[in-house]
Coordinates of C-alpha atoms in Angstrom, one line a residue:
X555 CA -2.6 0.1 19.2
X556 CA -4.7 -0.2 15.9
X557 CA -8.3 1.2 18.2
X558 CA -6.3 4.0 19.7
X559 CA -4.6 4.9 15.9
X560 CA -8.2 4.9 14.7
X561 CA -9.8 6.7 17.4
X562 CA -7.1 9.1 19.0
X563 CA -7.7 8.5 22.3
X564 CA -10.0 6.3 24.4
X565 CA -10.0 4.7 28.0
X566 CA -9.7 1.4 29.1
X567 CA -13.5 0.5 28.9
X568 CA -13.4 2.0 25.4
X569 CA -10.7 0.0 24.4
X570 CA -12.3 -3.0 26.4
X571 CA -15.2 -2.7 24.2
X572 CA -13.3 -1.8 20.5
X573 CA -10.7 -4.6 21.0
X574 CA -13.5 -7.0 22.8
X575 CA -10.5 -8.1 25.3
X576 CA -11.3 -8.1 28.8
X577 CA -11.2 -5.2 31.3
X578 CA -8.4 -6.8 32.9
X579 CA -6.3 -8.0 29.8
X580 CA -6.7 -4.2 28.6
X581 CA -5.3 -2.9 31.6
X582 CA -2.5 -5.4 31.6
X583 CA -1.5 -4.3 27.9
X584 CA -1.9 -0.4 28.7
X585 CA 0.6 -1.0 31.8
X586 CA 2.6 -2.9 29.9
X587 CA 2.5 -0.6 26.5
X588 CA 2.8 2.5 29.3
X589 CA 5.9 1.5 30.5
X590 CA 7.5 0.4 26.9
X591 CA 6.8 4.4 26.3
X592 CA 4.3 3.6 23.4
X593 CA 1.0 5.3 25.4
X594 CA 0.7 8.0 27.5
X595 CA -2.2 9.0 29.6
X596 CA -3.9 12.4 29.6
X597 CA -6.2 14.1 32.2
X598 CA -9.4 12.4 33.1
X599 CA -12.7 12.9 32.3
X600 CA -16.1 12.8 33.5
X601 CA -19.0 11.7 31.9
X602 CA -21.7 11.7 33.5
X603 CA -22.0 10.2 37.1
X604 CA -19.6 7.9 38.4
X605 CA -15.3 7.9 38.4
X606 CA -13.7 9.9 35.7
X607 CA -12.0 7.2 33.5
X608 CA -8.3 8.1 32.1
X609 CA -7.8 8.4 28.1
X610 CA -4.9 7.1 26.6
X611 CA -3.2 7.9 23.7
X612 CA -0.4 6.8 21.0
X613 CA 3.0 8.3 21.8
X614 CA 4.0 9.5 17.8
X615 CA 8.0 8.6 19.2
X616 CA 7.1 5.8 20.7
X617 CA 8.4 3.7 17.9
X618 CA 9.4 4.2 14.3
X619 CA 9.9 2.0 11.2
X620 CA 11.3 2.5 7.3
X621 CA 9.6 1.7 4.9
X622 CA 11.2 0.3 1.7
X623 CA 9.6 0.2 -1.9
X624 CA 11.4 -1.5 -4.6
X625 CA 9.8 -1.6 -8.2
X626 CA 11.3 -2.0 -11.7
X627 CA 13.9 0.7 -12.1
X628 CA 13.2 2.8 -8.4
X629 CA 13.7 2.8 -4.8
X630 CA 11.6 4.6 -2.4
X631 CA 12.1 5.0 1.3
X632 CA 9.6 6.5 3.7
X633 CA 10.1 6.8 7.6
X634 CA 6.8 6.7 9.7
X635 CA 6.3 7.3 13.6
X636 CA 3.4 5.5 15.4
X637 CA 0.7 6.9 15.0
X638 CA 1.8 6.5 10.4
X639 CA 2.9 10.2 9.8
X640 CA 5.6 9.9 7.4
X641 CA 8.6 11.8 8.9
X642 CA 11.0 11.4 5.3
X643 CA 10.6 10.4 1.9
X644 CA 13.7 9.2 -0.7
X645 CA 14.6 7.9 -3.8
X646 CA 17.1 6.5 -6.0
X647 CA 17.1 5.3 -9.6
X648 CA 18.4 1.4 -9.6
X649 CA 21.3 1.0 -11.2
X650 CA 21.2 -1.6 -14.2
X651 CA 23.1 -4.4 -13.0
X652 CA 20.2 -6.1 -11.6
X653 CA 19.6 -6.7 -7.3
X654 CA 23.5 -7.5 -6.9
X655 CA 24.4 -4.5 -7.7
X656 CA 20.9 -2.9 -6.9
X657 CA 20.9 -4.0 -2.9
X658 CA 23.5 -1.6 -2.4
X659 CA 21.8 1.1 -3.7
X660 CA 19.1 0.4 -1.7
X661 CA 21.5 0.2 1.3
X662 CA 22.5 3.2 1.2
X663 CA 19.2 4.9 0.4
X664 CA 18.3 3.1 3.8
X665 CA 21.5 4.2 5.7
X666 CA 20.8 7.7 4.4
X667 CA 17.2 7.7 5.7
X668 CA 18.2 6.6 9.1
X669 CA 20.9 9.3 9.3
X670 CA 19.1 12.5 8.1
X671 CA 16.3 10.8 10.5
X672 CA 18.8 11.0 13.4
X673 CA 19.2 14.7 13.5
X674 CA 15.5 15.7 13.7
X675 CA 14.8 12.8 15.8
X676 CA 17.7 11.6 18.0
X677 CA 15.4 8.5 20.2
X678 CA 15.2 7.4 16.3
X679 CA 17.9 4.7 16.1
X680 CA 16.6 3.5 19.9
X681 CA 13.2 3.0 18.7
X682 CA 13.5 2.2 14.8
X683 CA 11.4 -1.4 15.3
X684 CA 11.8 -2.6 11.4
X685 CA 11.9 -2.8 7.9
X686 CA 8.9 -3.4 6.1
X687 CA 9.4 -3.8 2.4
X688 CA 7.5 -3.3 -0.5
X689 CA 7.6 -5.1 -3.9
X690 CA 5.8 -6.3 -6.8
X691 CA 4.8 -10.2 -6.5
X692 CA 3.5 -12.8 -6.9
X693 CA 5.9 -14.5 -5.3
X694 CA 7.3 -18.2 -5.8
X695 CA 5.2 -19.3 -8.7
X696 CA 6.5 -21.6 -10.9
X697 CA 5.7 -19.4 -14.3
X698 CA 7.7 -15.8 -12.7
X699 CA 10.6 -16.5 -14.9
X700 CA 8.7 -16.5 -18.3
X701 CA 7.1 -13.8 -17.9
X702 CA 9.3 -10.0 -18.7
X703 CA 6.7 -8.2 -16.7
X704 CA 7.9 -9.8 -13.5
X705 CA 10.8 -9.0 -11.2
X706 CA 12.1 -13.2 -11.1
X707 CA 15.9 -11.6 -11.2
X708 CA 14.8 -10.3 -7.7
X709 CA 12.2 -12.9 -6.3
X710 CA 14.6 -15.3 -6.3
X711 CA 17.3 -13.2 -5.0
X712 CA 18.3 -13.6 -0.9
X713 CA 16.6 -10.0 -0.8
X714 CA 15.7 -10.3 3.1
X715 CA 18.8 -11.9 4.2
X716 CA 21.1 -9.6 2.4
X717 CA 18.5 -6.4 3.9
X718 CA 18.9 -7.8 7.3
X719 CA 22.6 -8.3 7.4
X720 CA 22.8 -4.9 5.6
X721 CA 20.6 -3.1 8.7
X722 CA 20.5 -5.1 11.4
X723 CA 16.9 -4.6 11.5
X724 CA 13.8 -7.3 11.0
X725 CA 12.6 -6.8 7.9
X726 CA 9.4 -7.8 7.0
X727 CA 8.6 -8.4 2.8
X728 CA 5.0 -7.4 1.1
X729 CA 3.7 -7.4 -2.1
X730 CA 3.3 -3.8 -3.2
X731 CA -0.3 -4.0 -3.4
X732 CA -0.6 -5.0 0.1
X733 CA 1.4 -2.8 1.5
X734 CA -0.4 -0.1 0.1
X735 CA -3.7 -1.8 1.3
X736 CA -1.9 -1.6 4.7
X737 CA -1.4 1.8 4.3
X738 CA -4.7 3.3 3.4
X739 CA -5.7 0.9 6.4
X740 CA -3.6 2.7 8.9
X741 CA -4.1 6.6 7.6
X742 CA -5.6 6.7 3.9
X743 CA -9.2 5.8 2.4
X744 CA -9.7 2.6 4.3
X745 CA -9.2 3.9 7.8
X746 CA -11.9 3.1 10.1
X747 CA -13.5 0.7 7.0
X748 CA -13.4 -3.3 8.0
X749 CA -14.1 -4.4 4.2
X750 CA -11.9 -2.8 1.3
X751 CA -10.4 -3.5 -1.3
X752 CA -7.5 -1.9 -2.8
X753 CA -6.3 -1.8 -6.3
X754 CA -2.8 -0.3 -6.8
X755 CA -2.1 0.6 -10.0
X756 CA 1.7 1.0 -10.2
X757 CA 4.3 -0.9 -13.2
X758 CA 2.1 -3.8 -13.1
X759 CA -1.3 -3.9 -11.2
X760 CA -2.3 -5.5 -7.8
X761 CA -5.3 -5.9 -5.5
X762 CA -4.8 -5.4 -1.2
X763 CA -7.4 -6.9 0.5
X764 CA -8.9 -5.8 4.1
X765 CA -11.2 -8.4 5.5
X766 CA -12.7 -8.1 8.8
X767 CA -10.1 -5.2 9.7
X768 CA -7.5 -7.4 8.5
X769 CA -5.1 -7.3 5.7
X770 CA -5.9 -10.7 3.8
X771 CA -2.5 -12.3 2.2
X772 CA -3.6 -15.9 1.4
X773 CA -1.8 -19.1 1.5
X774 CA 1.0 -17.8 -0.1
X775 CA 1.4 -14.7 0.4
X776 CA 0.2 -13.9 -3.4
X777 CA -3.9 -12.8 -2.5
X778 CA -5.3 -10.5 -4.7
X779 CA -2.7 -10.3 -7.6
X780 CA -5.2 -9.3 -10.0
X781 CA -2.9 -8.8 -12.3
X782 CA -2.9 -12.4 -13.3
X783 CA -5.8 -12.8 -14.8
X784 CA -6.3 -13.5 -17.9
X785 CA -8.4 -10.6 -20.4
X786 CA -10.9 -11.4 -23.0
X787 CA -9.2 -12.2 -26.3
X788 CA -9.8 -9.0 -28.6
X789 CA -10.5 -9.1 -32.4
X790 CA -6.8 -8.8 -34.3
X791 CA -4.9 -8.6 -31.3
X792 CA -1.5 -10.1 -30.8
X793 CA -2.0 -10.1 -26.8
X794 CA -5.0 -12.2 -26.7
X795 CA -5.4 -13.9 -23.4
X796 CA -2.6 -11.9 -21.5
X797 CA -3.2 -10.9 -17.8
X798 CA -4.9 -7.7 -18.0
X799 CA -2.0 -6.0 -15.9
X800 CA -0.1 -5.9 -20.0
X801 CA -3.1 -3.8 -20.0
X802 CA -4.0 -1.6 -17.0
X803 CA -0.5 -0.5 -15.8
X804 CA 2.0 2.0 -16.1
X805 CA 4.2 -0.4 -18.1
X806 CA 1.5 -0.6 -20.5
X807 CA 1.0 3.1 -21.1
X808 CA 5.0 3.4 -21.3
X809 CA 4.5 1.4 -24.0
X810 CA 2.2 3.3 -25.6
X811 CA 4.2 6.8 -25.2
X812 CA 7.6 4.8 -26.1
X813 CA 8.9 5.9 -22.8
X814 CA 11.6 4.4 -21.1
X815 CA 10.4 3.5 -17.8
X816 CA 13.9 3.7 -16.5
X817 CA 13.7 7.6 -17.4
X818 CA 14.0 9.4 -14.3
X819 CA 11.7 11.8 -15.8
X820 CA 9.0 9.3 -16.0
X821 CA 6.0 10.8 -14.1
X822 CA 6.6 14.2 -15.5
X823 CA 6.4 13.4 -18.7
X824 CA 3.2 11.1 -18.0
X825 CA 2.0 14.0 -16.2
X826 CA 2.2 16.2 -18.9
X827 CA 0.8 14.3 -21.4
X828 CA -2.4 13.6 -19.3
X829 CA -2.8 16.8 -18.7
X830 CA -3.0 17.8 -22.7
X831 CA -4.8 15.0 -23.0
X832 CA -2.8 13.3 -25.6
X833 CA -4.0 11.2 -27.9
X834 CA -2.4 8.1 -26.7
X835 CA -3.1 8.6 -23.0
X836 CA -7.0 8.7 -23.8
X837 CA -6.7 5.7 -25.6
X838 CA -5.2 3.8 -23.0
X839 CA -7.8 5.2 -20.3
X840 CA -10.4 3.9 -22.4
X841 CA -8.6 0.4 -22.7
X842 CA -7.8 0.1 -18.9
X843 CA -11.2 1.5 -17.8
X844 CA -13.1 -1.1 -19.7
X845 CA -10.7 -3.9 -18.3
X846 CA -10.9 -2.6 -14.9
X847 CA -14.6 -1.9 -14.8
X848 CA -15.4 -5.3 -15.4
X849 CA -12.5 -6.1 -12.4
X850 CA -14.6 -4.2 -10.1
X851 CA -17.5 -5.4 -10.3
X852 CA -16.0 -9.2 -10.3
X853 CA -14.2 -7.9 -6.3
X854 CA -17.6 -6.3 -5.5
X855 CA -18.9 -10.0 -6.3
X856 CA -16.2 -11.7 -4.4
X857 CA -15.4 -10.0 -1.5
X858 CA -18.2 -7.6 -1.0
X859 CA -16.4 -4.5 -0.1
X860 CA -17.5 -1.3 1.9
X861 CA -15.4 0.4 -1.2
X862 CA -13.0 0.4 -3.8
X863 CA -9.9 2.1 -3.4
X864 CA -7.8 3.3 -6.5
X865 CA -4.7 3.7 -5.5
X866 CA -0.7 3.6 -6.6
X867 CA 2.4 5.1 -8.6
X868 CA -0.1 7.3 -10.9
X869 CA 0.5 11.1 -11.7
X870 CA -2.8 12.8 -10.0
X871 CA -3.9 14.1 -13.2
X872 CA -4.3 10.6 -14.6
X873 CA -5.2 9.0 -11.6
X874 CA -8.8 11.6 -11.6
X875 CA -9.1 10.7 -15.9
X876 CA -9.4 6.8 -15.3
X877 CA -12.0 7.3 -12.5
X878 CA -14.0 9.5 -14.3
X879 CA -13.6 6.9 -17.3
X880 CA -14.4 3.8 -15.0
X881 CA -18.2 5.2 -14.5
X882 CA -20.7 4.7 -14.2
X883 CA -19.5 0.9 -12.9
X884 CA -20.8 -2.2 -14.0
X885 CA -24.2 -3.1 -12.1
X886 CA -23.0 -5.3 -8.9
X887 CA -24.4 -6.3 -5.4
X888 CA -22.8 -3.0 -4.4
X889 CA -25.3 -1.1 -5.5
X890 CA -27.5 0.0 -2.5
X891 CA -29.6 3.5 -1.6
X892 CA -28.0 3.6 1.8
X893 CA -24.2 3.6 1.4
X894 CA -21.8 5.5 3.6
X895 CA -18.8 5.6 1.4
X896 CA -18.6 5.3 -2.6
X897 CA -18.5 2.4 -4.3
X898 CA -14.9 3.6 -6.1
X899 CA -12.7 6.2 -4.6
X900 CA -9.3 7.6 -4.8
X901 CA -6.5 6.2 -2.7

């Protein structure tokens, strides 16, 4: 499904050879994914001498998911089709109460989405396959509670099983960094790359990893929180040693602004003061670029990424300021004459 969402079409020796399966595993699958209605054939064609082979293609209704993101003080719902064009987009403010009272907000977001979804696409319902959901980690460590920055209320809330019962769907739980690594996999910046990383700047700050066309969640689920670690101690300040996300994040430049980051008009005011280039948004560009310039390079170390994607919950306009502050990059092993894609791009 992944080499025919990549390539668009492609017969069963091209998917022999993408997939490295053999001829006759491939042709059991595309029988198989044929009759499910995921794939449909189209006409054949001829190259050069010998049989015409058959192309096959994704059908977009073939199947369709919802996918759920829950940060700080929003909900976001997005429905996709197979091939990962988003069909619907929805949110809600979370109510205060915490995730007792915030699950059923975010049930009925969900039982909103599938409803509107209904009337454009009635083989919706039929074919809805899950619930992926999206949310900051790291998950079941020891220290969550201590620390404000963290959702703990929710991580240790029966999330899933209350989701489930809610929809009667799988659900599926991923931190919001790695869904968004997912993401850009399927349709964004990394499509068609086997080796990215992606850092998703949202509240707090995150790192997706794609390894060898994979998404890369470690032992625990908790790969790539970058967040975590720890900054350099700086001369008279009263954060010294805090993970860098208290830092590089949009809770940290609330803080700066004293905005709310409950206030529903959140991004347009970040926006807007971006885009005048206040005062205290240039300041905390210059912060978070020097953190996060020295963050790169340390992934380009590690992991040796095709690129660097910057991606997340940031207003366009400040999204385009912190990459033009983050260069030129720290020297790294990245650094070659021949490269196909940039070493830092925009999610």
């Amino acid at each position: 499904i992944d080499a025919l969402r990549l390539n668009g079409h492609l017969s069963r020796a091209d998917l022999a050879r993408a997939t490295a399966l053999t001829k006759q595993a491939v042709s059991n699958i595309i029988e198989e994914l044929e009759n499910d209605g995921l794939v449909a054939s189209l006409a054949a064609v001829r190259k050069g001498r010998g049989q015409p082979s058959t192309p096959y293609r994704l059908v977009p209704e073939g199947a369709f998911a919802i996918g759920l993101q829950i940060d700080r003080h929003v909900t976001r719902t997005i429905a996709v089709d197979l091939i990962g064009a988003v069909l619907i987009r929805k949110e809600v403010n979370l109510p205060g109460g915490g995730p007792e009272e915030g699950v059923d907000a975010i049930l009925a977001l969900i039982d909103e989405t599938r409803r509107e979804l209904v009337t454009t696409a009635p083989e919706f319902n039929d074919r809805l396959v899950g619930l992926g959901v999206a949310m900051p980690g790291p998950f079941g460590i020891d220290s969550a509670t201590d620390d404000p920055w963290m959702m703990a209320a929710w991580q240790s809330f029966p999330l899933l099983e209350r989701l489930s019962e809610g929809t009667g769907l799988d659900v599926r739980l991923q931190n919001d960094a790695a869904a968004a690594a997912t993401a850009e996999k399927m349709v964004g910046a990394a499509h068609g790359i086997d080796h990215a990383v992606c850092v998703y700047l949202g509240y707090g700050l995150g790192a997706g990893l794609i390894l060898n066309g994979e998404l890369y969640r470690g032992g625990h689920g908790n790969a790539g929180e970058i967040g975590m670690i720890l900054s350099r101690a700086r001369v008279g300040a009263d954060d010294a040693r805090a993970p860098i996300e208290h830092r590089i994040s949009i809770a940290s430049l609330c803080k700066g602004l004293d905005i709310d980051p409950a206030d529903p008009d959140l991004y347009r005011r970040i926006d807007a003061a971006a885009g005048s280039k206040d005062r205290r948004v240039m300041d905390w560009i210059a912060g978070a670029a020097h953190e996060l310039r020295a963050t790169i390079q340390l992934l380009e170390t590690i992991f040796d990424p095709q690129t660097i994607i910057l991606c997340g919950g940031m207003p366009p306009v400040l999204a385009n300021l912190l990459i033009d502050a983050l260069h030129p990059l720290l020297p790294s092993i990245a650094e070659r004459r021949q490269r196909s894609t940039p070493r830092l791009q925009l999610g």
